[in-house]
PDB file of C-alpha atoms in Angstrom:
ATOM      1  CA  UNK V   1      29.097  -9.118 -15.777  1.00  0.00           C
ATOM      2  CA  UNK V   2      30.441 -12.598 -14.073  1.00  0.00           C
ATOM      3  CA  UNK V   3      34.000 -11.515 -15.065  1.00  0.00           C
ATOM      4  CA  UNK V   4      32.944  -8.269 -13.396  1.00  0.00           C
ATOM      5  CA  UNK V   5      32.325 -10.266 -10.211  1.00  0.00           C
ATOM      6  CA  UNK V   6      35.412 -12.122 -10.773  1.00  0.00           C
ATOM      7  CA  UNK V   7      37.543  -8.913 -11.035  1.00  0.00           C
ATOM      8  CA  UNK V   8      35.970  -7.602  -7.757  1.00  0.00           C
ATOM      9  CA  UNK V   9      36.613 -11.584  -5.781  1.00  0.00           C
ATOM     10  CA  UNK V  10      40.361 -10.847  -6.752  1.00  0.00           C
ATOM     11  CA  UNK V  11      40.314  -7.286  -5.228  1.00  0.00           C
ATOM     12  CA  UNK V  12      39.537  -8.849  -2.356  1.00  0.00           C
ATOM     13  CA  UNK V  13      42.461 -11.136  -2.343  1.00  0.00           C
ATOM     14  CA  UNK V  14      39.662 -14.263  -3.234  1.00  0.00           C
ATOM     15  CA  UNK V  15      41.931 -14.943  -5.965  1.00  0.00           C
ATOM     16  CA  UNK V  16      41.633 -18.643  -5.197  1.00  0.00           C
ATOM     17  CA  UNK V  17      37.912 -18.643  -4.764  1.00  0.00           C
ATOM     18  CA  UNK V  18      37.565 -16.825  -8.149  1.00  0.00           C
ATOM     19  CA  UNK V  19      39.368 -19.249  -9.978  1.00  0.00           C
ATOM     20  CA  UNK V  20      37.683 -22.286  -8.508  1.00  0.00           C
ATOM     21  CA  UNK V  21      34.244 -20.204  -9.673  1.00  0.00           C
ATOM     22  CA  UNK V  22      35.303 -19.957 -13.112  1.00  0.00           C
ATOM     23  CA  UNK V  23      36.563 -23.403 -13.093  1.00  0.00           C
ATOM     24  CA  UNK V  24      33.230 -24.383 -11.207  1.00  0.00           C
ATOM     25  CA  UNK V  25      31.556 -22.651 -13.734  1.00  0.00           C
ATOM     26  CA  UNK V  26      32.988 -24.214 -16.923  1.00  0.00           C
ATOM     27  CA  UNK V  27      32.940 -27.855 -15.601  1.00  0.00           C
ATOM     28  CA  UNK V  28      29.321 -27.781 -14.544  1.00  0.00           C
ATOM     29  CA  UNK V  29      28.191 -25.065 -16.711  1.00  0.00           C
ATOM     30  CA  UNK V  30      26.139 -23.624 -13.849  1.00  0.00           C
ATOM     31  CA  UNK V  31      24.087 -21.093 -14.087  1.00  0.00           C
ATOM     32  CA  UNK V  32      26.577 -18.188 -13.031  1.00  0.00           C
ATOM     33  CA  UNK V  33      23.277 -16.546 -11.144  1.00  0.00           C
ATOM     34  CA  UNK V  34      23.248 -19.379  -8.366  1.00  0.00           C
ATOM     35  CA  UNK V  35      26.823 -18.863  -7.398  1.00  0.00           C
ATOM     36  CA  UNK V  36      26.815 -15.147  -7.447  1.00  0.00           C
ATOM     37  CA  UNK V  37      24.703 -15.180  -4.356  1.00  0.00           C
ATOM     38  CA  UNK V  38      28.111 -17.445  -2.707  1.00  0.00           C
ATOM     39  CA  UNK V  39      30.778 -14.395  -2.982  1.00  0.00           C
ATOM     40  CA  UNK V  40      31.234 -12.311   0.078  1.00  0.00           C
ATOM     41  CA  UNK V  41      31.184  -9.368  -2.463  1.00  0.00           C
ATOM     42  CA  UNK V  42      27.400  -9.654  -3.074  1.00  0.00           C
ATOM     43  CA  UNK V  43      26.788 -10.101   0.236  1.00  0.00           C
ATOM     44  CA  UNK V  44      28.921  -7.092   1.651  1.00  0.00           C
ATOM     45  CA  UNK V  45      26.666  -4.998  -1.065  1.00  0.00           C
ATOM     46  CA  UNK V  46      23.340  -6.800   0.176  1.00  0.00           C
ATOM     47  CA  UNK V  47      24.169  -5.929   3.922  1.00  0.00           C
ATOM     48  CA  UNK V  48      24.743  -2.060   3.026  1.00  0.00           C
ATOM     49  CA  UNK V  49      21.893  -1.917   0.983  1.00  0.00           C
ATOM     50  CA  UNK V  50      19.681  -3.579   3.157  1.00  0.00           C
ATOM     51  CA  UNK V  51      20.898  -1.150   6.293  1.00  0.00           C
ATOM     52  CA  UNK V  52      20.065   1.943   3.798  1.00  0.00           C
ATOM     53  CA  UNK V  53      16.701   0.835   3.443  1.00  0.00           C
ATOM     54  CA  UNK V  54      16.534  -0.217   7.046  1.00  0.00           C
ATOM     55  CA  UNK V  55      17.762   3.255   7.991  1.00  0.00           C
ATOM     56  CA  UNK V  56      15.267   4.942   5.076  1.00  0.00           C
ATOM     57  CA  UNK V  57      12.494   3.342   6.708  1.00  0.00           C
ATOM     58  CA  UNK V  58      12.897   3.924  10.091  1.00  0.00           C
ATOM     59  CA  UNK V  59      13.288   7.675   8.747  1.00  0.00           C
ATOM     60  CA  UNK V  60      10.158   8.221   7.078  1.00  0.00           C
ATOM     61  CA  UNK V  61       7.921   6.307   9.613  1.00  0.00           C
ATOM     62  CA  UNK V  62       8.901   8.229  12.440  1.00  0.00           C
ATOM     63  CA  UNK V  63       7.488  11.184  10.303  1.00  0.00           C
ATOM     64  CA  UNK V  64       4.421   9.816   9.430  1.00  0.00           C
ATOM     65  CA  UNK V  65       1.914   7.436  11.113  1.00  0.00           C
ATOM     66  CA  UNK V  66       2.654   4.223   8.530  1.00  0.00           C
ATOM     67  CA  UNK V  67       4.104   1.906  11.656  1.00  0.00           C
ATOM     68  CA  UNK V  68       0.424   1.414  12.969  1.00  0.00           C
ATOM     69  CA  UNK V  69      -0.658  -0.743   9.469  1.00  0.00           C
ATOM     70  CA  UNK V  70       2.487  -2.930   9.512  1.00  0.00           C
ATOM     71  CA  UNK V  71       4.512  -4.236  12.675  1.00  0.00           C
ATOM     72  CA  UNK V  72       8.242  -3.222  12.782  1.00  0.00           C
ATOM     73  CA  UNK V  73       9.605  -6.655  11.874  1.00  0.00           C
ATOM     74  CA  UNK V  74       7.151  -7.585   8.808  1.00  0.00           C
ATOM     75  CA  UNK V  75       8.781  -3.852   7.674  1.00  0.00           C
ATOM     76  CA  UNK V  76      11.941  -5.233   8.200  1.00  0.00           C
ATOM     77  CA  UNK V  77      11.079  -8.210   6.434  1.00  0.00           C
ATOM     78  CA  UNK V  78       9.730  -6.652   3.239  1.00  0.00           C
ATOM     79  CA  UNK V  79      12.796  -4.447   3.258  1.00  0.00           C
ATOM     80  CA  UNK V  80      15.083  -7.491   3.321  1.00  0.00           C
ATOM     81  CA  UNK V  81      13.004  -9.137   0.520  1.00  0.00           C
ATOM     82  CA  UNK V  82      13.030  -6.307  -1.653  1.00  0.00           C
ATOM     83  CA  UNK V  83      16.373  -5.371  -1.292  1.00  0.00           C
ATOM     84  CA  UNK V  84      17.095  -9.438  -2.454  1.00  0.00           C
ATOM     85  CA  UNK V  85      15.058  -9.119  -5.091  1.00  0.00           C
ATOM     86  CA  UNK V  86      16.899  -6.210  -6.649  1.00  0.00           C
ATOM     87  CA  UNK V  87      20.046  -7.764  -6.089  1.00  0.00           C
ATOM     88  CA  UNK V  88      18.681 -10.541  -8.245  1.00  0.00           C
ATOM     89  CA  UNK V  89      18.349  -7.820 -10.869  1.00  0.00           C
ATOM     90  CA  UNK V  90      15.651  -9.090 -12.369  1.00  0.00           C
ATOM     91  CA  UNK V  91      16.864 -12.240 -13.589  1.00  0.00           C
ATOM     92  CA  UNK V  92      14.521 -14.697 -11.644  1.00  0.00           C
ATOM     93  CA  UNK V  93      10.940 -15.159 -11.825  1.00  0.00           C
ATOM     94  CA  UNK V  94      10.763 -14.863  -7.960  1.00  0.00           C
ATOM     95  CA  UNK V  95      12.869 -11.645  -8.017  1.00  0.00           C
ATOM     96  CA  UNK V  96       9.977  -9.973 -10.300  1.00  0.00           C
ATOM     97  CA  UNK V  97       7.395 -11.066  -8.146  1.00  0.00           C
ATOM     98  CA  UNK V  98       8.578  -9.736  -5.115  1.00  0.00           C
ATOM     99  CA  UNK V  99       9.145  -6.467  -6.347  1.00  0.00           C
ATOM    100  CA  UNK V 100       5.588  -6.085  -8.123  1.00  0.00           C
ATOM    101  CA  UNK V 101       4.170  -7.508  -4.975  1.00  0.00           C
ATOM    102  CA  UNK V 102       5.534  -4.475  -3.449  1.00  0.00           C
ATOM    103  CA  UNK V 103       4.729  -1.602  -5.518  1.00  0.00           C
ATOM    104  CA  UNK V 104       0.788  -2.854  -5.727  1.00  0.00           C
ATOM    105  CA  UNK V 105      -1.413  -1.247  -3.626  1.00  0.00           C
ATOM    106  CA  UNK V 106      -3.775  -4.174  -3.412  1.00  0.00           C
ATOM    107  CA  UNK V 107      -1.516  -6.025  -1.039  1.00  0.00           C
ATOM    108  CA  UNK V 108      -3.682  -5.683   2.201  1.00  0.00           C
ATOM    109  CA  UNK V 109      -6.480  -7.331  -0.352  1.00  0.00           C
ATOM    110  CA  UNK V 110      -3.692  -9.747  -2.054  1.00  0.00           C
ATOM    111  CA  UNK V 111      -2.932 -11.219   1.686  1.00  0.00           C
ATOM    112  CA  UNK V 112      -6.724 -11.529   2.737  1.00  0.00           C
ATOM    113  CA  UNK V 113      -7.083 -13.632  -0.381  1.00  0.00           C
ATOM    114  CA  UNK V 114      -3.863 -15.654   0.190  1.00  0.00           C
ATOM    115  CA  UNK V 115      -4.593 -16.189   3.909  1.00  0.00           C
ATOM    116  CA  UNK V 116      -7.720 -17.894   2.683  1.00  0.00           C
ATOM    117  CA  UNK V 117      -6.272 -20.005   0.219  1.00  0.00           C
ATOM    118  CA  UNK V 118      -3.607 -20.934   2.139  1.00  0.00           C
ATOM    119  CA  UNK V 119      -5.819 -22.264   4.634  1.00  0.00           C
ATOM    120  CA  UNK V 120      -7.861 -24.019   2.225  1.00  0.00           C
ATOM    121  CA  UNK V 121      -4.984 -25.641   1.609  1.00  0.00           C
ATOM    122  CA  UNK V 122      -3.656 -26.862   5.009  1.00  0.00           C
ATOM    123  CA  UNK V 123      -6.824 -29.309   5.431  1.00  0.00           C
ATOM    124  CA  UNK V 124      -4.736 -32.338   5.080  1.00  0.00           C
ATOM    125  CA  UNK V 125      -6.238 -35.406   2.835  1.00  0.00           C
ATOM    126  CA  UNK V 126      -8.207 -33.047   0.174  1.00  0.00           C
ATOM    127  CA  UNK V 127      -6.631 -34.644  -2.758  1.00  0.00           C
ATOM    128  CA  UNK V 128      -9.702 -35.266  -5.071  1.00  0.00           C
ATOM    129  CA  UNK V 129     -10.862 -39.213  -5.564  1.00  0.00           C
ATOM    130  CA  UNK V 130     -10.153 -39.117  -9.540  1.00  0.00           C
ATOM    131  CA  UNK V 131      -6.566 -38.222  -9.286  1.00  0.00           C
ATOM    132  CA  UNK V 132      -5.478 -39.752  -5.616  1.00  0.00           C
ATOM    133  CA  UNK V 133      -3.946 -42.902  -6.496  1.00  0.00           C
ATOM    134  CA  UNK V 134      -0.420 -41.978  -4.771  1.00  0.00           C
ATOM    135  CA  UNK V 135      -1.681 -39.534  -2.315  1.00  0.00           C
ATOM    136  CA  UNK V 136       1.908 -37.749  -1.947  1.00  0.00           C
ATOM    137  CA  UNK V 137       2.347 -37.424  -5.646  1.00  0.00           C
ATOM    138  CA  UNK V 138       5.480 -35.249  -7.259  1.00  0.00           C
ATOM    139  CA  UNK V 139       3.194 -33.265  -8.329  1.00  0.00           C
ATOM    140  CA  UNK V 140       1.143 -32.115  -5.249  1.00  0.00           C
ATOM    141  CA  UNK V 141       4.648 -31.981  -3.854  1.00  0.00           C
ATOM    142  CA  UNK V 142       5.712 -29.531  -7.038  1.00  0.00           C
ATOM    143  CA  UNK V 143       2.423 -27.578  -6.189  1.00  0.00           C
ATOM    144  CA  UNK V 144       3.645 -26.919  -3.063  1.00  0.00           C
ATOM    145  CA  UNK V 145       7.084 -25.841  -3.926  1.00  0.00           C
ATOM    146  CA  UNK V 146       5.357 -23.601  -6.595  1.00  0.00           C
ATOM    147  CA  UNK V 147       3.528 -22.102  -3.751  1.00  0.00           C
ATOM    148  CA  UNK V 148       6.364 -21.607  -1.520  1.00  0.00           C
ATOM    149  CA  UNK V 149       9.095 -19.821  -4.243  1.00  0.00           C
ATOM    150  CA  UNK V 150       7.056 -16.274  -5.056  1.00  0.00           C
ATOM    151  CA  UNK V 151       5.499 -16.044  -8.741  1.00  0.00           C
ATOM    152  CA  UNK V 152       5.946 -19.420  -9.457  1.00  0.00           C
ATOM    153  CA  UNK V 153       2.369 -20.758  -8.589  1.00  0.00           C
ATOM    154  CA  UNK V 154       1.678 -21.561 -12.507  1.00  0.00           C
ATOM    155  CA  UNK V 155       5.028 -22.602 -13.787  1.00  0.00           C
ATOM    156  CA  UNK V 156       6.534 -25.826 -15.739  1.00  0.00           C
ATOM    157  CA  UNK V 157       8.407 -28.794 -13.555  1.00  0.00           C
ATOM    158  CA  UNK V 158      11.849 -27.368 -14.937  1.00  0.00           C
ATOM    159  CA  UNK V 159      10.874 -24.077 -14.357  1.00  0.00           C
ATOM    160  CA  UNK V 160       9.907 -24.347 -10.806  1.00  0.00           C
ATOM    161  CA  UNK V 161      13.415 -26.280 -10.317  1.00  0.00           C
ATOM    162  CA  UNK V 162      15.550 -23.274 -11.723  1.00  0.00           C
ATOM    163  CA  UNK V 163      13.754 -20.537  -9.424  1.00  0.00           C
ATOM    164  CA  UNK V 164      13.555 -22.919  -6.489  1.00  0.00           C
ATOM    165  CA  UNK V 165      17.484 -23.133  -6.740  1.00  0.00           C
ATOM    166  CA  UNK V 166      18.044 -20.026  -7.171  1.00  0.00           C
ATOM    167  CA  UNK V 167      15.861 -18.777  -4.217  1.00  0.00           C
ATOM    168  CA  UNK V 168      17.402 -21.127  -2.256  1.00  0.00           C
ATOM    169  CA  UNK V 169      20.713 -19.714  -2.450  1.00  0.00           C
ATOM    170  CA  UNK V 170      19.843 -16.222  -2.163  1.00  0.00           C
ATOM    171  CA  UNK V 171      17.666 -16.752   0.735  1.00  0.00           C
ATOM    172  CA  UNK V 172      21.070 -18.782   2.604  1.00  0.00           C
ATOM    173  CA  UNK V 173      22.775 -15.400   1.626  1.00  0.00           C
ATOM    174  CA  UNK V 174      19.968 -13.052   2.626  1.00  0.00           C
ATOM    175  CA  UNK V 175      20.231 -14.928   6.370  1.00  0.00           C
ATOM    176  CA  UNK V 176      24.052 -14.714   6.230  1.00  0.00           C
ATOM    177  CA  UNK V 177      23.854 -11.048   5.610  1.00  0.00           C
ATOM    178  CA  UNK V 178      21.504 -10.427   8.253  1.00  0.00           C
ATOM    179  CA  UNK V 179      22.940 -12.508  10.695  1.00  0.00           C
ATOM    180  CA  UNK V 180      26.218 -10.576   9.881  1.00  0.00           C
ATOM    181  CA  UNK V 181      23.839  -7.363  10.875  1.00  0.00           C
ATOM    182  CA  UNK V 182      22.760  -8.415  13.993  1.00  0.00           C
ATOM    183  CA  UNK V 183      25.748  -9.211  15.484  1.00  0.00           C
ATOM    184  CA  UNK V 184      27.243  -6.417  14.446  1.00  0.00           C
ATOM    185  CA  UNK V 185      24.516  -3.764  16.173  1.00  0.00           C
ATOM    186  CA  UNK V 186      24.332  -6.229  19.033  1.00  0.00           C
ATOM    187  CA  UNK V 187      27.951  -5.829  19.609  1.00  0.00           C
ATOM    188  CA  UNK V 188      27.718  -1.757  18.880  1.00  0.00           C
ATOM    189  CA  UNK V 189      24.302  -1.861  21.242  1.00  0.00           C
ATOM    190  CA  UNK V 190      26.699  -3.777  24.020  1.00  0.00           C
ATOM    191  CA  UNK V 191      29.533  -1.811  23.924  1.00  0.00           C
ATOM    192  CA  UNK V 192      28.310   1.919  23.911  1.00  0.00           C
ATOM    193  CA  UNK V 193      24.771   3.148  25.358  1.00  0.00           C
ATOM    194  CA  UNK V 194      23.626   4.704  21.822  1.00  0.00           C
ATOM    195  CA  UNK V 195      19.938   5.218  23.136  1.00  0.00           C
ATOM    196  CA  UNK V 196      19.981   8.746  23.406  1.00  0.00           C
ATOM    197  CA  UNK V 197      18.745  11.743  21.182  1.00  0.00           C
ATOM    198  CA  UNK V 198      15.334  10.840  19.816  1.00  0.00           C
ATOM    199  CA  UNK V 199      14.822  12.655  16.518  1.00  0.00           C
ATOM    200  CA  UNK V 200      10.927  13.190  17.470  1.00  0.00           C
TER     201      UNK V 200
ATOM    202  CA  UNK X   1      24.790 -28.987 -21.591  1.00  0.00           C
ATOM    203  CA  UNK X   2      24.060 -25.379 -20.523  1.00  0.00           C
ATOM    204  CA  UNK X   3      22.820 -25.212 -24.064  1.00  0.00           C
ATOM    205  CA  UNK X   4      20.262 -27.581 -23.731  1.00  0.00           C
ATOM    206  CA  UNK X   5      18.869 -25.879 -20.864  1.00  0.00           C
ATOM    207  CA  UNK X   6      18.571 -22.339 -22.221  1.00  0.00           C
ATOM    208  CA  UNK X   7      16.879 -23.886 -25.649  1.00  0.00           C
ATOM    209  CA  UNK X   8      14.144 -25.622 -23.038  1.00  0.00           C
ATOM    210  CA  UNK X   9      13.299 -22.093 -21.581  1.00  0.00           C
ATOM    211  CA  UNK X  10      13.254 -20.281 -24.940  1.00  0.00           C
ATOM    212  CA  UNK X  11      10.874 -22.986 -26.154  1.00  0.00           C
ATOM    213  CA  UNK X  12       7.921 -24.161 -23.936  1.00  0.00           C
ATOM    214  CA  UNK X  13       6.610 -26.477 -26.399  1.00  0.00           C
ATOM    215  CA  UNK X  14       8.967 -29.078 -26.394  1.00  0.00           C
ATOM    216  CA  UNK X  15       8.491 -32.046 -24.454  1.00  0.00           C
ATOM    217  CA  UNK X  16      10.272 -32.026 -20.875  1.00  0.00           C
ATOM    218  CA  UNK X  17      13.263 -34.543 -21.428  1.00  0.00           C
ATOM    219  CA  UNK X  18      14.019 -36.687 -18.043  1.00  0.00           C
ATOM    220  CA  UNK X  19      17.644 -35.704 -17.250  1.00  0.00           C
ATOM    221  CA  UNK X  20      16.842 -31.997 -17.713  1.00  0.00           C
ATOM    222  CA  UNK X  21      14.798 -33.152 -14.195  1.00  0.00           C
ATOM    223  CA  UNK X  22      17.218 -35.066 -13.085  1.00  0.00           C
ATOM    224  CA  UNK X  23      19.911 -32.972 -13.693  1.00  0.00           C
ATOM    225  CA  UNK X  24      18.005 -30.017 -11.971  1.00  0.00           C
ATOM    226  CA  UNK X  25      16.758 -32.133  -8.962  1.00  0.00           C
ATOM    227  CA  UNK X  26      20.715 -33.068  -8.743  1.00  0.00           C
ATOM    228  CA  UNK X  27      21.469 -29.257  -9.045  1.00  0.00           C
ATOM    229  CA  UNK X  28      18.285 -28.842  -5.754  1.00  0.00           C
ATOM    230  CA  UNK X  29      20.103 -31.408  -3.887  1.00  0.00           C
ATOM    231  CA  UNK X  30      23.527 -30.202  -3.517  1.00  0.00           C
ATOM    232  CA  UNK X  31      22.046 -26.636  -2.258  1.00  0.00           C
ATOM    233  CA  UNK X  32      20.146 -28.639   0.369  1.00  0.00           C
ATOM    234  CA  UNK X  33      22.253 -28.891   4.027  1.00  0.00           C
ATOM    235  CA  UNK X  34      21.672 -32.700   3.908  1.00  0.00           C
ATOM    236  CA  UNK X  35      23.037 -33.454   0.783  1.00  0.00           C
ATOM    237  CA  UNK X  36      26.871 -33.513   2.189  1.00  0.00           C
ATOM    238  CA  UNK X  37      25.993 -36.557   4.718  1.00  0.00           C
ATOM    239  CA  UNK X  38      24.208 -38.767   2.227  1.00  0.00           C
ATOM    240  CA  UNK X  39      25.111 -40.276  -0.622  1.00  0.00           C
ATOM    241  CA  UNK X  40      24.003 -38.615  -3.396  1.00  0.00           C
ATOM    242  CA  UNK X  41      22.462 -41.164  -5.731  1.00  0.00           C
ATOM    243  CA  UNK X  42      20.241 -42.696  -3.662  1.00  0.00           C
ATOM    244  CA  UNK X  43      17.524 -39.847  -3.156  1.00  0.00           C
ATOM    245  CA  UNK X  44      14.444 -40.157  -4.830  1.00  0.00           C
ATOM    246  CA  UNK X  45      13.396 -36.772  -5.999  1.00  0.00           C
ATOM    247  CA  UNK X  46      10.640 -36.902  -4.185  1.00  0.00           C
ATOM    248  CA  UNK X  47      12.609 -36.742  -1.003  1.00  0.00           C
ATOM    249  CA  UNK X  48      14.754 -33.996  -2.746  1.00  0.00           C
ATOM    250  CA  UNK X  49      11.172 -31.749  -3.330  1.00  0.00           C
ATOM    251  CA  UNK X  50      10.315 -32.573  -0.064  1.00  0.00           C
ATOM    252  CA  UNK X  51      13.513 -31.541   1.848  1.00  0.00           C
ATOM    253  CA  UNK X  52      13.417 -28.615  -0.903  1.00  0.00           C
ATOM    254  CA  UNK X  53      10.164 -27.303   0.764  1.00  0.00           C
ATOM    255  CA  UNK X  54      11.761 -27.818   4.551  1.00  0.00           C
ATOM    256  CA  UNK X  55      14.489 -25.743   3.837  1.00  0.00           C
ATOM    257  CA  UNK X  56      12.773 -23.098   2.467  1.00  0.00           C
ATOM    258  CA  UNK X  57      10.310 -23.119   4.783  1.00  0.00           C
ATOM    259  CA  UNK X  58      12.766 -22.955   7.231  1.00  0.00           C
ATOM    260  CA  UNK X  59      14.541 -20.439   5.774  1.00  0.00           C
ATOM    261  CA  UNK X  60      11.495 -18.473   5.784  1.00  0.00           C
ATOM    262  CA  UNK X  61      11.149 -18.715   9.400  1.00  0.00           C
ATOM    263  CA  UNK X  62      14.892 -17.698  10.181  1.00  0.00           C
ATOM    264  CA  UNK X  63      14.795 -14.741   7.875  1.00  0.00           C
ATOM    265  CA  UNK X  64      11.679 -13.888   9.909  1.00  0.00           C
ATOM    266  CA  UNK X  65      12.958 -14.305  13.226  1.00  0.00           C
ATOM    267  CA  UNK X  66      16.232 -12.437  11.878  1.00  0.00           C
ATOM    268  CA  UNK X  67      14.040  -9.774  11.069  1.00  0.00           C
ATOM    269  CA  UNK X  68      12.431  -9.888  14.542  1.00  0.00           C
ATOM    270  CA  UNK X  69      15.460  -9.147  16.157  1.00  0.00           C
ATOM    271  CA  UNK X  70      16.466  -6.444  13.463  1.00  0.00           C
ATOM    272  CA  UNK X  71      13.572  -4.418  14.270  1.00  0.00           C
ATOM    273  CA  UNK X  72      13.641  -4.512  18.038  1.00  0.00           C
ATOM    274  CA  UNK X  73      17.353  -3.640  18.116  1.00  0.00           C
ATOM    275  CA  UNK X  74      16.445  -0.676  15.894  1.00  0.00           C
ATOM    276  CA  UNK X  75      13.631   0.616  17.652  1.00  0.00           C
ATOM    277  CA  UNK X  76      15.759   0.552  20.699  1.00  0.00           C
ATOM    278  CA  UNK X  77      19.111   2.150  18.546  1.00  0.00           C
ATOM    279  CA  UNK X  78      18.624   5.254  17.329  1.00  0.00           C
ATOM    280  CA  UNK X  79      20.945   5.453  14.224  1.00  0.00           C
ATOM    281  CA  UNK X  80      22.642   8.335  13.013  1.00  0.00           C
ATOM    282  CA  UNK X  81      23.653   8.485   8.961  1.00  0.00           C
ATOM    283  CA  UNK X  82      27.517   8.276  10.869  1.00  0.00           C
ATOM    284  CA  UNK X  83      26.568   5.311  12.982  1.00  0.00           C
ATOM    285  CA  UNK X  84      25.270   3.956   9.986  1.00  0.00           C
ATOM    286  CA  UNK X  85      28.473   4.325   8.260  1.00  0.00           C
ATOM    287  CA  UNK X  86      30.650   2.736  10.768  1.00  0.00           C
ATOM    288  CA  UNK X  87      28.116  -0.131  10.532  1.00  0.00           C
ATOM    289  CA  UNK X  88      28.502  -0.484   7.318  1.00  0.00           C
ATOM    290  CA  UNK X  89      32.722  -0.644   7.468  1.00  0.00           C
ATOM    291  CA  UNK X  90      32.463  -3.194   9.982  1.00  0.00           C
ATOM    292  CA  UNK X  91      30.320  -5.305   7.824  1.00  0.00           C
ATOM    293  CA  UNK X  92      32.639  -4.863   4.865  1.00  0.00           C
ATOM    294  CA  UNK X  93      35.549  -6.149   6.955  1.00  0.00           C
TER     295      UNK X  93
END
């Protein structure tokens, strides 16, 4: 599948940045996931994707009455998210996550419980008297970093690092890509009054 | 040295070795935006977890502000499956 990747880099005359990927990739023996989310090519294919699913969803809540339960830019958010976690094609813990997060209906009940938990945990100073001897500790800081990367609440120290990494670079490509959207429909909104025909 | 870390996923029983951490802090650090000014060997990795949890954090907040501005140039857009297209081209460019 990388060489895949690397076929498509050189059909977009990225011959040089293929070849320093495979080099990259042999010297460091990276995972080949991380740098995927690098290539323009993914993110090209992220951008369209994301702007079908955009489009999709702007489609079916006009028809029905769903844009009352969830504001327009949380929509827009879990689009984005999803969208990144298929891209990830189910590789990465966090990519899994995301996308079962989605399909369960319990997720009005899921964020009630979060919200709650999360706010237990914001009280600053509740480390427990047994354990505190350095009050920062890698590990509360490895909780926390557990917490932040989805479905990785539970894992191992090495596992935590690998997702976290990986997150990390597809959320930098996830923000290039969208970035990349809205200039583009700011510069379409600017240059030609598009605001007419309702479909309702 | 890939090797190494694919055995350590298959098999959760062995014991965590120190440079698998050190080489995967190492491997946090140079995604991190901060990484290029410093030197690289003298963050603890406790500075590299905390940073780690910035960025992402932050990233969190730009994707959501992002998204912000998505949706309110949407609403205001209506986008025909041709508009759409063009968009698409432009972004492929």
């Amino acid at each position: 599948m990388d060489a895949e990747a690397a076929n498509r880099g050189t059909e977009d005359t990225h011959k040089s940045d293929a070849c320093e990927r495979e080099r990259k990739r042999r010297r460091t023996g990276a995972h080949p996931q991380s740098l995927r989310w690098k290539s323009p090519t993914e993110q090209q294919s992220y951008s369209s994707k994301l702007l079908e699913a955009l489009h999709h969803a702007r489609r079916t809540s006009t028809s029905s009455s769903a844009a009352n339960a969830t504001p327009r830019s949380r929509a827009v958010r879990e689009a984005a998210d999803r969208v990144l976690a298929i891209a990830a094609k189910g590789r990465t813990r966090w990519s899994r996550a995301i996308l079962s997060k989605c399909r369960t209906l319990k997720l009005r009940k899921k964020r009630v419980a979060v919200a709650f938990g999360r706010g237990r945990h914001r009280k600053p100073g509740f480390s427990s008297p047994a354990e505190a001897k350095n009050p920062p500790t890698l590990e509360r800081k490895m909780k926390t970093l557990g917490r932040l990367v989805p479905g990785c609440q539970k894992l191992s120290f090495p596992s935590i690092l690998e997702e976290a990494s990986d997150y990390i670079a597809a959320l930098q490509m996830q923000v290039r890509a969208m970035s990349a959207l809205t200039e583009v429909l700011s510069s379409l909104g600017s240059s030609s009054p598009s605001s007419s025909d309702p479909n309702s | 040295m890939s090797s190494r870390r694919l055995r350590s996923r298959q098999s959760s029983s062995t014991r965590i070795t120190e440079d698998q951490i050190i080489e995967l802090v190492s491997k946090l650090q140079a995604l991190l935006p901060e990484s290029r000014i410093r030197g690289n060997d003298r963050v603890s990795a406790s500075k590299v977890l905390q940073d780690t949890c910035n960025y992402i954090k932050s990233l969190h907040r730009e994707v959501d502000d992002l998204s912000e501005r998505l949706s309110q140039m949407l609403a205001t857009t209506e986008m025909s499956s041709a508009q759409a297209a063009i968009i698409r081209n432009l972004l492929t460019q």
